Coordinates of C-alpha atoms in Angstrom, one line a residue:
Chain A
M1 CA 76.0 78.6 124.0
D2 CA 74.9 75.2 123.3
Q3 CA 74.2 75.0 119.6
L4 CA 78.5 76.8 118.8
S5 CA 79.2 74.0 120.6
Q6 CA 78.2 72.0 118.1
I7 CA 79.5 73.4 115.4
P8 CA 83.7 70.8 115.3
Q9 CA 80.6 68.1 115.4
L10 CA 79.3 69.4 112.4
I11 CA 82.4 70.5 110.6
V12 CA 83.8 67.4 110.7
T13 CA 79.8 65.6 109.2
G14 CA 80.2 69.0 106.4
M15 CA 83.7 67.4 105.5
T16 CA 83.1 64.2 104.9
A17 CA 79.9 64.3 102.9
G18 CA 82.1 67.5 101.1
C19 CA 85.2 65.2 100.4
I20 CA 82.5 63.3 98.0
Y21 CA 80.4 66.2 96.6
A22 CA 83.7 66.6 95.3
I23 CA 85.4 63.3 93.7
V24 CA 81.9 63.5 92.3
A25 CA 83.4 67.0 90.4
V26 CA 86.3 65.6 89.6
G27 CA 84.7 62.9 88.2
F28 CA 82.5 65.9 86.2
T29 CA 85.6 66.9 85.7
I30 CA 87.0 64.6 83.9
I31 CA 85.1 63.9 81.6
Y32 CA 84.7 68.3 80.3
N33 CA 88.4 68.6 80.1
T34 CA 87.9 65.6 77.9
T35 CA 84.8 66.4 76.0
G36 CA 83.4 69.6 76.8
V37 CA 80.1 67.1 78.5
I38 CA 78.4 67.6 81.8
N39 CA 77.9 63.9 82.0
F40 CA 74.5 64.3 83.9
A41 CA 74.7 60.3 85.4
Q42 CA 78.4 60.6 87.4
G43 CA 75.9 60.5 90.4
E44 CA 74.6 57.5 89.7
F45 CA 78.9 55.2 88.8
V46 CA 79.0 56.4 93.4
M47 CA 75.5 54.8 92.9
I48 CA 77.3 51.8 91.5
G49 CA 79.9 51.2 93.5
A50 CA 77.8 51.3 96.7
M51 CA 75.6 48.9 95.6
V52 CA 77.9 47.2 94.5
A53 CA 80.1 46.4 96.9
A54 CA 76.9 46.2 99.9
V55 CA 75.4 44.0 98.4
L56 CA 79.7 42.0 97.5
M57 CA 80.3 42.5 101.1
A58 CA 77.2 40.6 102.5
K59 CA 78.6 37.7 101.0
F60 CA 82.5 37.9 100.2
S61 CA 85.9 39.6 101.9
F62 CA 86.0 43.7 101.2
L63 CA 89.1 42.2 99.0
V64 CA 86.0 40.7 95.9
A65 CA 83.4 43.9 96.9
F66 CA 86.1 46.8 96.3
P67 CA 87.9 45.7 92.7
A68 CA 85.0 44.6 91.9
A69 CA 82.4 47.9 93.2
V70 CA 85.1 49.8 91.1
L71 CA 85.4 47.4 87.9
A72 CA 81.7 48.0 87.7
G73 CA 81.8 51.9 88.0
C74 CA 84.3 51.5 84.8
L75 CA 82.8 48.6 82.9
V76 CA 78.9 51.1 82.8
G77 CA 80.8 54.4 82.1
A78 CA 83.1 52.8 79.3
V79 CA 79.3 51.8 78.6
L80 CA 77.9 55.0 78.9
A81 CA 80.9 56.2 76.3
G82 CA 80.3 53.8 74.4
F83 CA 76.3 55.7 73.8
V84 CA 78.4 59.2 73.4
L85 CA 81.1 58.2 71.1
I86 CA 78.5 57.3 68.6
P87 CA 76.9 60.9 68.1
L88 CA 79.4 63.0 69.7
K89 CA 81.3 63.9 66.0
R90 CA 78.3 65.8 65.0
A91 CA 75.0 66.1 68.1
A92 CA 74.1 69.2 69.8
V93 CA 75.3 69.6 73.5
L94 CA 71.3 69.1 74.5
T95 CA 71.7 66.2 72.2
L96 CA 74.5 64.5 73.9
I97 CA 72.8 66.1 77.4
I98 CA 69.7 64.2 76.8
I99 CA 71.8 61.3 76.6
T100 CA 73.4 61.2 79.5
I101 CA 70.4 62.2 81.6
G102 CA 68.6 59.2 80.3
A103 CA 71.5 56.9 80.9
S104 CA 71.1 58.0 84.1
I105 CA 67.7 56.6 84.6
A106 CA 67.9 54.2 82.6
M107 CA 70.9 52.5 85.7
Q108 CA 68.9 53.9 88.7
G109 CA 65.8 52.1 87.2
I110 CA 68.0 49.0 86.8
A111 CA 69.3 49.4 89.7
Q112 CA 66.0 49.2 92.0
F113 CA 64.8 45.8 90.1
L114 CA 68.4 44.3 90.9
W115 CA 68.7 45.8 94.2
G116 CA 65.3 46.8 95.4
E117 CA 65.1 50.1 97.1
T118 CA 66.1 50.5 100.6
A119 CA 69.6 51.5 102.3
I120 CA 72.4 47.9 102.8
P121 CA 74.3 49.2 105.5
V122 CA 77.8 48.5 104.8
P123 CA 80.2 47.3 107.2
P124 CA 83.0 50.7 108.3
F125 CA 86.6 48.6 106.5
T126 CA 88.9 49.4 110.1
G127 CA 85.3 48.6 112.8
I128 CA 85.9 46.7 116.0
P129 CA 85.6 42.4 114.3
G130 CA 82.9 41.5 116.3
E131 CA 79.4 39.0 115.3
G132 CA 76.5 41.1 113.5
F133 CA 76.4 44.6 112.9
V134 CA 80.3 45.7 113.0
E135 CA 80.8 48.6 114.7
D136 CA 82.8 51.9 113.7
R137 CA 85.9 52.8 116.6
S138 CA 86.1 56.6 116.4
F139 CA 87.8 59.0 118.3
H140 CA 87.2 62.8 120.1
L141 CA 89.3 65.6 118.7
L142 CA 88.4 69.2 119.9
G143 CA 84.4 67.9 121.4
A144 CA 83.6 65.8 118.0
V145 CA 83.4 62.5 117.1
I146 CA 85.2 61.4 114.2
R147 CA 84.2 58.2 112.7
A148 CA 87.2 55.9 112.0
Q149 CA 85.1 55.3 108.3
E150 CA 85.3 59.3 107.9
L151 CA 89.4 59.7 108.0
W152 CA 89.0 56.7 105.2
V153 CA 87.0 59.2 103.1
V154 CA 89.3 62.1 103.6
A155 CA 92.4 59.8 103.0
V156 CA 90.7 58.6 99.9
T157 CA 90.0 62.0 98.7
A158 CA 93.5 62.8 98.9
L159 CA 94.7 60.8 97.7
I160 CA 91.6 60.9 93.8
V161 CA 92.9 64.7 93.7
I162 CA 97.0 64.5 94.0
G163 CA 96.5 61.0 91.2
M164 CA 94.5 63.1 89.0
T165 CA 96.2 66.8 90.1
L166 CA 99.6 64.6 88.6
F167 CA 97.8 62.4 86.1
F168 CA 96.7 65.0 84.3
R169 CA 99.7 67.9 84.4
Y170 CA 102.7 64.8 83.7
T171 CA 101.6 61.9 82.1
L172 CA 101.8 62.1 78.6
I173 CA 98.1 60.8 79.0
G174 CA 96.9 62.8 80.6
Q175 CA 98.0 65.5 78.6
A176 CA 96.2 63.7 75.5
M177 CA 93.4 64.0 77.2
R178 CA 92.9 67.5 78.1
A179 CA 94.7 68.2 74.7
C180 CA 90.9 66.3 72.7
E181 CA 88.8 68.6 75.4
T182 CA 90.9 72.6 73.7
N183 CA 90.9 71.4 70.3
P184 CA 90.1 68.0 69.3
A185 CA 90.7 68.2 65.7
G186 CA 94.0 69.5 66.6
A187 CA 94.7 66.5 68.4
R188 CA 93.8 63.8 66.0
L189 CA 96.1 65.7 64.2
V190 CA 99.4 64.7 66.2
G191 CA 98.2 62.0 66.5
I192 CA 95.2 61.2 69.8
S193 CA 93.6 58.7 69.3
V194 CA 90.1 61.4 70.3
R195 CA 87.8 57.9 70.8
R196 CA 90.4 55.8 73.0
M197 CA 90.7 59.1 75.1
V198 CA 86.6 59.6 75.8
V199 CA 86.3 56.2 76.7
L200 CA 89.2 56.7 79.1
S201 CA 87.9 60.0 80.4
F202 CA 84.7 58.2 80.7
V203 CA 86.0 54.6 82.8
M204 CA 88.0 56.9 85.2
A205 CA 85.7 59.4 85.9
A206 CA 83.2 56.0 86.5
G207 CA 86.2 54.4 88.7
L208 CA 86.6 57.1 91.0
G209 CA 83.1 58.0 91.7
A210 CA 82.4 53.5 91.6
L211 CA 85.4 54.1 95.0
A212 CA 83.8 57.5 95.8
G213 CA 80.4 54.8 96.2
L214 CA 81.8 52.8 97.8
T215 CA 84.3 54.1 100.6
V216 CA 80.9 56.8 101.1
S217 CA 79.1 53.5 102.2
P218 CA 80.0 52.4 105.8
V219 CA 78.7 56.8 106.7
F220 CA 74.9 56.9 105.1
Y221 CA 74.2 53.2 103.5
A222 CA 73.7 52.0 99.5
R223 CA 70.7 52.9 98.9
V224 CA 69.9 52.5 94.4
N225 CA 68.5 56.5 94.7
M226 CA 71.8 58.2 96.7
G227 CA 73.1 59.7 93.1
T228 CA 71.2 62.3 92.4
A229 CA 71.1 64.4 94.7
L230 CA 74.0 63.7 95.2
G231 CA 75.1 64.4 91.2
L232 CA 73.6 67.4 91.2
K233 CA 75.4 68.9 94.8
G234 CA 78.5 67.3 93.0
F235 CA 77.6 69.1 89.6
C236 CA 76.8 72.0 92.7
A237 CA 80.5 71.9 93.0
A238 CA 81.8 72.0 89.8
V239 CA 80.5 74.8 88.3
L240 CA 81.3 76.2 92.1
G241 CA 84.5 75.8 91.2
G242 CA 84.9 76.4 88.0
L243 CA 83.6 73.6 85.3
G244 CA 87.0 72.3 84.1
N245 CA 88.8 73.5 86.8
F246 CA 90.3 70.0 89.8
S247 CA 91.2 72.2 92.5
G248 CA 88.6 74.7 92.0
G249 CA 86.0 71.4 92.1
I250 CA 87.7 70.0 94.9
I251 CA 87.7 72.5 97.3
A252 CA 84.3 74.3 96.4
G253 CA 83.0 70.4 97.5
I254 CA 84.3 70.3 100.9
V255 CA 83.6 73.8 101.7
L256 CA 80.3 72.9 100.5
G257 CA 79.3 70.0 102.5
I258 CA 80.3 72.7 105.5
V259 CA 78.3 75.2 104.4
E260 CA 75.8 72.3 103.9
S261 CA 76.6 70.5 107.6
L262 CA 76.4 74.4 109.6
T263 CA 73.5 76.1 107.8
G264 CA 71.5 73.3 108.5
G265 CA 73.1 72.1 113.0
L266 CA 72.9 75.6 113.4
L267 CA 70.7 77.6 111.5
W268 CA 67.1 75.7 109.6
S269 CA 68.0 72.5 109.4
D270 CA 64.7 71.8 107.2
Y271 CA 66.1 74.1 104.2
K272 CA 70.1 72.1 103.9
D273 CA 69.4 70.6 101.1
A274 CA 68.0 74.1 99.4
V275 CA 71.2 75.3 100.5
A276 CA 73.2 74.2 97.6
F277 CA 70.4 75.5 94.7
V278 CA 71.1 79.0 96.2
I279 CA 74.7 78.8 96.3
L280 CA 73.9 76.6 93.1
L281 CA 71.5 79.5 91.1
A282 CA 73.5 82.3 92.8
I283 CA 76.9 81.4 91.4
L284 CA 75.3 81.1 88.1
L285 CA 73.6 84.0 87.9
I286 CA 76.2 86.7 89.1
R287 CA 79.0 85.2 88.0
P288 CA 77.9 82.2 85.8
E289 CA 82.5 80.3 85.0
G290 CA 82.6 79.6 88.8
L291 CA 84.0 80.9 92.1
L292 CA 87.2 80.0 91.6
G293 CA 87.7 79.1 87.2
R294 CA 88.6 81.2 84.2
K295 CA 85.9 83.2 82.4
A296 CA 83.8 80.4 80.4
D297 CA 84.4 81.3 76.4
Q298 CA 80.0 81.7 75.7
K299 CA 79.2 80.2 73.3
Chain B
M1 CA 42.6 77.8 63.4
L2 CA 39.5 77.7 65.9
R3 CA 37.6 80.4 64.6
G4 CA 33.9 80.8 65.6
G5 CA 32.0 77.5 64.8
K6 CA 35.1 75.2 65.6
A7 CA 35.6 77.2 68.9
L8 CA 31.8 77.0 69.3
L9 CA 32.2 72.9 68.5
V10 CA 34.5 72.7 71.0
L11 CA 32.5 74.4 73.9
G12 CA 29.4 72.0 73.3
L13 CA 31.2 69.4 73.6
L14 CA 32.8 70.1 76.8
L15 CA 30.3 70.6 77.7
L16 CA 28.2 68.1 76.9
L17 CA 30.6 65.3 78.5
Q18 CA 30.8 67.1 82.3
L19 CA 27.3 66.8 81.8
T20 CA 27.8 62.7 80.4
V21 CA 30.1 61.1 82.1
D22 CA 31.3 60.6 85.3
P23 CA 34.6 62.7 86.4
N24 CA 35.9 59.8 88.4
H25 CA 35.3 56.8 86.1
Y26 CA 38.7 55.4 85.8
V27 CA 38.8 55.4 81.6
S28 CA 37.6 59.8 82.4
R29 CA 40.4 59.5 85.2
V30 CA 42.7 57.9 82.4
L31 CA 42.2 60.8 79.8
L32 CA 42.2 63.5 81.8
L33 CA 45.7 63.1 83.5
S34 CA 46.7 62.5 79.9
C35 CA 46.0 66.2 80.0
F36 CA 47.7 68.0 82.1
S37 CA 50.0 65.7 80.5
V38 CA 49.5 67.6 77.4
M39 CA 49.0 70.9 78.8
L40 CA 53.2 70.0 80.0
A41 CA 54.4 69.2 77.3
V42 CA 53.1 71.8 74.9
S43 CA 53.7 74.3 77.1
L44 CA 57.9 73.2 77.5
N45 CA 57.7 72.4 74.0
I46 CA 57.8 76.4 74.1
I47 CA 61.1 76.5 76.0
N48 CA 62.9 73.3 74.9
G49 CA 61.8 73.1 71.2
Y50 CA 60.4 76.8 69.7
A51 CA 63.3 78.6 71.8
G52 CA 65.6 75.6 71.1
Q53 CA 66.3 76.9 75.1
F54 CA 66.8 73.8 77.5
S55 CA 65.4 73.6 81.2
I56 CA 65.1 70.3 83.2
G57 CA 63.2 72.3 86.3
H58 CA 59.6 72.6 84.0
A59 CA 58.2 70.4 86.7
G60 CA 58.8 73.6 90.0
F61 CA 56.8 76.0 87.4
Y62 CA 53.8 73.1 87.6
A63 CA 54.6 72.5 91.3
V64 CA 54.1 76.3 92.1
G65 CA 51.0 76.5 89.8
A66 CA 49.7 73.9 92.4
Y67 CA 50.1 75.6 95.0
T68 CA 50.0 78.4 94.3
G69 CA 46.5 77.7 93.1
A70 CA 45.3 75.3 96.2
S71 CA 46.1 78.1 98.3
L72 CA 43.7 79.3 97.6
S73 CA 40.6 77.6 97.0
H74 CA 42.2 76.6 100.2
F75 CA 42.8 79.6 103.2
G76 CA 40.3 81.7 100.3
R77 CA 37.2 80.1 99.8
E78 CA 35.4 81.6 102.2
W79 CA 36.7 84.7 101.5
M80 CA 35.6 84.8 99.0
E81 CA 33.0 83.1 99.7
A82 CA 31.4 86.8 102.0
S83 CA 32.5 88.9 100.2
L84 CA 31.3 87.7 97.1
G85 CA 28.1 86.3 98.2
L86 CA 30.1 82.8 96.2
A87 CA 27.5 81.3 98.7
S88 CA 24.3 82.3 97.6
F89 CA 25.7 80.8 94.1
P90 CA 24.2 77.2 92.3
A91 CA 27.4 75.2 93.8
W92 CA 29.0 74.5 90.1
L93 CA 29.0 78.1 89.5
A94 CA 30.9 79.5 93.4
D95 CA 32.7 75.8 92.8
S96 CA 33.6 77.6 88.5
A97 CA 34.4 81.2 90.1
V98 CA 36.7 79.5 92.8
L99 CA 38.6 77.4 90.3
L100 CA 39.1 79.5 87.7
A101 CA 40.3 82.3 90.7
A102 CA 42.8 79.3 91.8
V103 CA 43.9 78.8 88.3
V104 CA 44.5 82.5 87.4
A105 CA 46.8 83.1 90.8
G106 CA 49.0 79.5 89.6
S107 CA 49.9 80.8 86.3
V108 CA 50.7 83.7 87.5
A109 CA 52.9 83.1 90.5
A110 CA 53.9 80.3 88.4
A111 CA 54.7 83.2 85.7
V112 CA 56.8 85.3 87.9
A113 CA 59.3 82.3 88.2
G114 CA 59.0 82.2 84.9
F115 CA 60.5 85.0 84.5
I116 CA 63.4 84.0 87.8
V117 CA 64.6 81.9 86.2
G118 CA 64.2 83.2 82.6
L119 CA 66.8 86.2 82.8
P120 CA 69.5 84.1 83.9
S121 CA 69.3 81.8 80.8
L122 CA 70.2 85.7 78.8
R123 CA 73.9 84.3 80.1
L124 CA 74.1 81.4 80.6
R125 CA 75.1 78.6 77.6
G126 CA 73.0 75.9 77.3
D127 CA 73.7 73.4 79.7
Y128 CA 74.4 76.1 82.7
L129 CA 71.4 77.2 81.9
A130 CA 70.1 73.5 82.4
I131 CA 71.5 73.4 85.4
A132 CA 70.7 75.9 86.4
T133 CA 66.2 75.5 86.1
L134 CA 66.7 71.8 87.5
G135 CA 68.9 73.4 90.4
F136 CA 65.3 75.3 90.2
G137 CA 63.0 73.1 90.2
E138 CA 64.9 70.7 92.9
L139 CA 64.7 74.2 95.5
I140 CA 60.3 74.9 94.4
R141 CA 60.6 71.3 95.9
V142 CA 62.8 71.4 99.7
I143 CA 60.8 74.3 99.9
F144 CA 57.2 73.2 100.4
I145 CA 58.4 69.8 101.8
N146 CA 59.2 72.5 104.5
I147 CA 56.3 75.7 104.7
D148 CA 54.0 73.5 107.5
R149 CA 50.7 75.6 106.5
V150 CA 49.9 74.1 102.8
G151 CA 51.2 70.1 104.0
G152 CA 54.6 69.8 104.1
A153 CA 56.2 66.5 103.1
R154 CA 52.5 64.8 104.5
G155 CA 50.8 66.2 101.4
F156 CA 48.1 68.7 100.9
S157 CA 44.8 68.4 101.4
I158 CA 41.8 70.6 99.6
A159 CA 38.3 70.2 98.7
P160 CA 39.0 68.5 95.1
I161 CA 36.6 70.4 92.3
N162 CA 37.3 68.0 89.5
S163 CA 35.6 69.2 86.2
I164 CA 36.4 68.3 82.0
F165 CA 34.6 71.1 80.9
W166 CA 37.6 73.2 82.6
I167 CA 40.4 70.8 82.4
G168 CA 39.6 70.2 78.6
L169 CA 39.1 73.9 77.9
F170 CA 42.1 74.7 79.2
T171 CA 43.9 71.6 77.6
V172 CA 42.6 73.1 74.4
G173 CA 43.6 76.1 74.5
I174 CA 47.2 76.4 75.5
V175 CA 47.3 73.8 72.4
W176 CA 45.4 76.7 70.5
L177 CA 47.8 79.3 72.1
S178 CA 51.1 77.1 71.3
R179 CA 50.3 76.0 67.9
N180 CA 49.5 79.2 67.0
L181 CA 52.0 81.2 68.8
L182 CA 54.5 78.4 66.0
N183 CA 53.7 81.6 63.3
S184 CA 53.2 84.6 64.5
R185 CA 54.9 86.8 65.1
Q186 CA 56.7 86.0 67.9
G187 CA 56.6 82.1 67.0
R188 CA 58.7 83.0 64.2
A189 CA 61.1 84.9 66.0
L190 CA 62.0 82.4 69.4
Q191 CA 62.5 79.9 66.8
A192 CA 65.4 82.7 64.9
L193 CA 67.4 82.4 67.8
R194 CA 67.1 78.8 68.2
D195 CA 68.4 78.7 65.3
D196 CA 71.1 81.7 65.4
E197 CA 71.4 83.8 68.0
T198 CA 73.7 86.4 66.3
A199 CA 72.0 86.6 62.9
A200 CA 68.7 86.7 64.7
S201 CA 70.1 89.7 66.8
V202 CA 71.4 91.0 63.7
L203 CA 68.1 91.2 63.0
G204 CA 66.3 93.5 64.6
I205 CA 64.9 90.4 67.4
N206 CA 66.1 91.9 71.5
I207 CA 67.1 88.7 72.7
T208 CA 67.1 88.9 76.0
S209 CA 62.9 90.1 75.9
Y210 CA 62.3 87.0 73.9
K211 CA 64.3 84.1 75.4
V212 CA 62.5 85.8 79.2
M213 CA 59.1 86.0 77.2
A214 CA 59.5 82.6 76.1
F215 CA 60.3 81.2 80.1
V216 CA 57.0 83.5 81.4
L217 CA 54.6 82.4 79.2
S218 CA 56.0 78.5 79.4
A219 CA 55.5 78.3 82.7
A220 CA 52.3 80.0 83.6
M221 CA 50.6 77.4 80.7
A222 CA 53.0 74.9 83.2
G223 CA 51.5 77.3 86.1
C224 CA 47.8 76.8 85.3
A225 CA 48.4 73.2 84.5
G226 CA 49.5 73.1 88.1
A227 CA 47.4 74.2 89.6
L228 CA 43.3 73.0 87.9
Y229 CA 45.8 69.0 89.0
A230 CA 45.7 70.0 92.6
H231 CA 42.1 69.9 92.7
F232 CA 41.4 67.6 90.7
D233 CA 42.3 65.2 93.3
G234 CA 41.7 67.7 95.7
Y235 CA 45.3 66.2 97.4
L236 CA 48.9 67.5 96.4
Q237 CA 52.8 65.8 97.5
P238 CA 55.9 67.9 97.4
D239 CA 57.6 64.3 95.8
S240 CA 55.3 64.4 93.3
F241 CA 56.8 67.2 91.2
N242 CA 60.5 65.8 92.5
F243 CA 62.6 65.4 89.1
I244 CA 61.7 62.3 87.8
R245 CA 58.3 64.8 86.2
S246 CA 60.8 67.2 85.6
I247 CA 62.6 64.9 83.4
E248 CA 59.2 62.7 81.7
I249 CA 58.1 66.4 80.4
I250 CA 61.6 66.5 78.4
I251 CA 60.3 63.0 77.4
M252 CA 57.5 63.9 75.8
V253 CA 58.6 67.0 74.8
V254 CA 61.4 64.8 72.9
L255 CA 60.3 61.5 72.1
G256 CA 57.5 63.9 69.9
G257 CA 60.2 66.4 68.5
L258 CA 61.1 69.6 69.3
G259 CA 59.5 72.5 68.6
S260 CA 56.2 70.8 67.4
T261 CA 53.4 70.3 68.9
T262 CA 51.3 68.0 67.6
G263 CA 54.7 65.9 68.5
A264 CA 54.6 67.3 72.2
V265 CA 50.5 66.6 72.3
I266 CA 51.2 62.7 71.2
A267 CA 53.8 62.4 73.9
A268 CA 52.0 63.1 76.1
V269 CA 48.7 61.1 75.4
V270 CA 50.7 58.1 74.4
L271 CA 53.2 58.2 77.5
T272 CA 50.2 58.9 79.5
V273 CA 47.6 56.2 79.0
L274 CA 50.1 54.0 78.3
P275 CA 51.6 52.9 82.1
E276 CA 47.8 53.1 83.1
T277 CA 46.9 50.5 80.7
L278 CA 49.5 47.8 80.8
R279 CA 50.3 47.2 84.7
E280 CA 53.3 45.9 83.9
F281 CA 54.4 48.0 82.1
A282 CA 54.6 50.7 84.7
D283 CA 57.1 49.1 87.1
Y284 CA 59.7 49.7 84.0
R285 CA 58.6 52.6 83.3
M286 CA 60.9 54.8 83.2
V287 CA 63.9 51.9 82.9
I288 CA 61.6 52.0 79.6
Y289 CA 61.1 55.7 79.0
S290 CA 64.9 56.2 79.2
A291 CA 65.9 53.8 76.8
L292 CA 64.4 55.2 74.0
L293 CA 65.5 58.5 74.8
V294 CA 68.4 57.6 74.7
I295 CA 67.6 55.7 71.6
C296 CA 65.6 58.7 70.4
M297 CA 68.4 60.4 70.4
L298 CA 71.1 58.6 68.8
V299 CA 69.3 57.9 66.0
R300 CA 67.1 60.3 65.7
P301 CA 68.0 63.6 68.0
Q302 CA 64.8 65.9 66.3
G303 CA 63.0 63.5 67.5
L304 CA 59.8 60.9 65.9
L305 CA 58.4 63.5 64.0
G306 CA 60.6 66.5 64.1
T307 CA 59.1 70.2 63.6
S308 CA 56.2 68.9 61.3
E309 CA 52.5 70.0 63.1
F310 CA 50.2 68.2 62.1
S311 CA 46.9 70.1 60.7
W312 CA 43.5 70.7 58.8
A313 CA 44.5 72.1 55.5
S314 CA 47.4 70.2 54.9
L315 CA 45.0 67.3 55.9
R316 CA 42.6 68.0 52.9
S317 CA 45.3 69.0 50.4
R318 CA 46.7 65.5 50.8
G319 CA 44.1 63.4 50.7
K320 CA 43.0 60.7 53.2
E321 CA 46.0 57.4 51.8
T322 CA 48.8 59.8 52.5
G323 CA 47.0 59.4 56.3
G324 CA 47.4 62.1 58.1
G325 CA 49.7 64.6 57.0
L326 CA 51.9 64.6 59.3
A327 CA 54.9 64.7 56.7

């Protein structure tokens, strides 16, 4: 019975992690929907957001740190887009994957030089003001302790989800971006600059990743090697929900976070990190198009 | 390639090295480390280069081989000594027997893992397959971190058996096998399905079994390297088989030229020796490698050597002034 009473707490923790997986999955989806490329560097955008915010928060107010972190993410995204664009016309999918993998390792290496390997604590958005370490506000609900920062994470995720859905469904630019993946030649014929849309998709995905990073850093700390695991689990969510499917990826991300947390807390704490990979492999074997996805086009 | 005389020459040379060179000397350690890189790069080249699939979890097979081999020699040595009478043998013979048993066990275990991972490659296209192999590699690492019998995250210590002869022999053997595979019936079938799956199957090539074969063969080679590596220092740690390690192997294969065994060998040696000799370089290693990788993909996606191979015949026909027949 003792274990069962932990369930609400585990769900809250899992939900927080799941929201981040969901945002990473959204980043994948944005780039995938525009270019058809799986961006292996997506996790590093989260890392950059978290690290830049953490480093700047030590000296400046969040009014400086947050926009700077998102901007830094967008900039890195734009540079990566430049690298992907050069060969995009003639390159095989694998070439592009290797480029994004290389970029991800490079970003991690450079970040390690700039900021070192130690985890940096970040004060929560709405903590209790005080000297030194800022404690977060927290309250109890159904036996679980919920920190204010966790609500921020959920709120930011919700905002991103609604914003992205509206953007891709109703705005002209969003529709143009979707057209690029469906048929680049056709998109070009009707006057869409595929090049511009590809850059835009990378910038958006990177900006969202950075936003996710800075939101979650007060909960999980900022560390230069945080990106790989987040990226992998975000993938897992994106594939689980069906690549290219926004709502699928988001639901899968949150579910993945909760399942992971429950498995870790109730069954085998050591294998918590394996959960995502087992699910991923099972899905890829049984239903590669994802649980909620349309039939993937098999080349 | 290596018939009769050449094979004897290699054996003799390795024996000579074994008897005269201290395997723990700095230089021989670096060279032995590059042997492991060569085995890994050449084996990955079979999946990524010959067969045109995309695996980024090669360190997973390496880990399976290493841990299986290490477990066998750690937990099974006493049994082997008792039941096979190994204890009465001279030390070098007993060591060799244990090492060989570990290599066989490691290769078989890795081959089984390769079979399991190879199966999804039948229905997954490139990018999905990449993720699946990546997931596999990470899964293997998490599993080994959590098995206490093999030390968990602290690492696994066994009695080291450091043998220039065996490491050298298996390296040469794997390179030879891979090189001969290229122009064999099976090798040509793999290349056919890399270039065009539909056309290959129309020609009567069984795509399913060849894809799985590539994975099984490549994994078995990586497992062999793993078992040897486990005995090299007698110490294993799950984190030495992480994602970065897989990426390092990919970088060797890609820079060397996807599909070129010669390229894989050269890249593996250079990328292992370089960080060892240039200490300052070692810190920046991954940044530089990844930058090289990106640049290589942008400028020359087929790798530095493309699919060309070095061979004595082309060397002879071209003469020495062309500098080695690496067309």
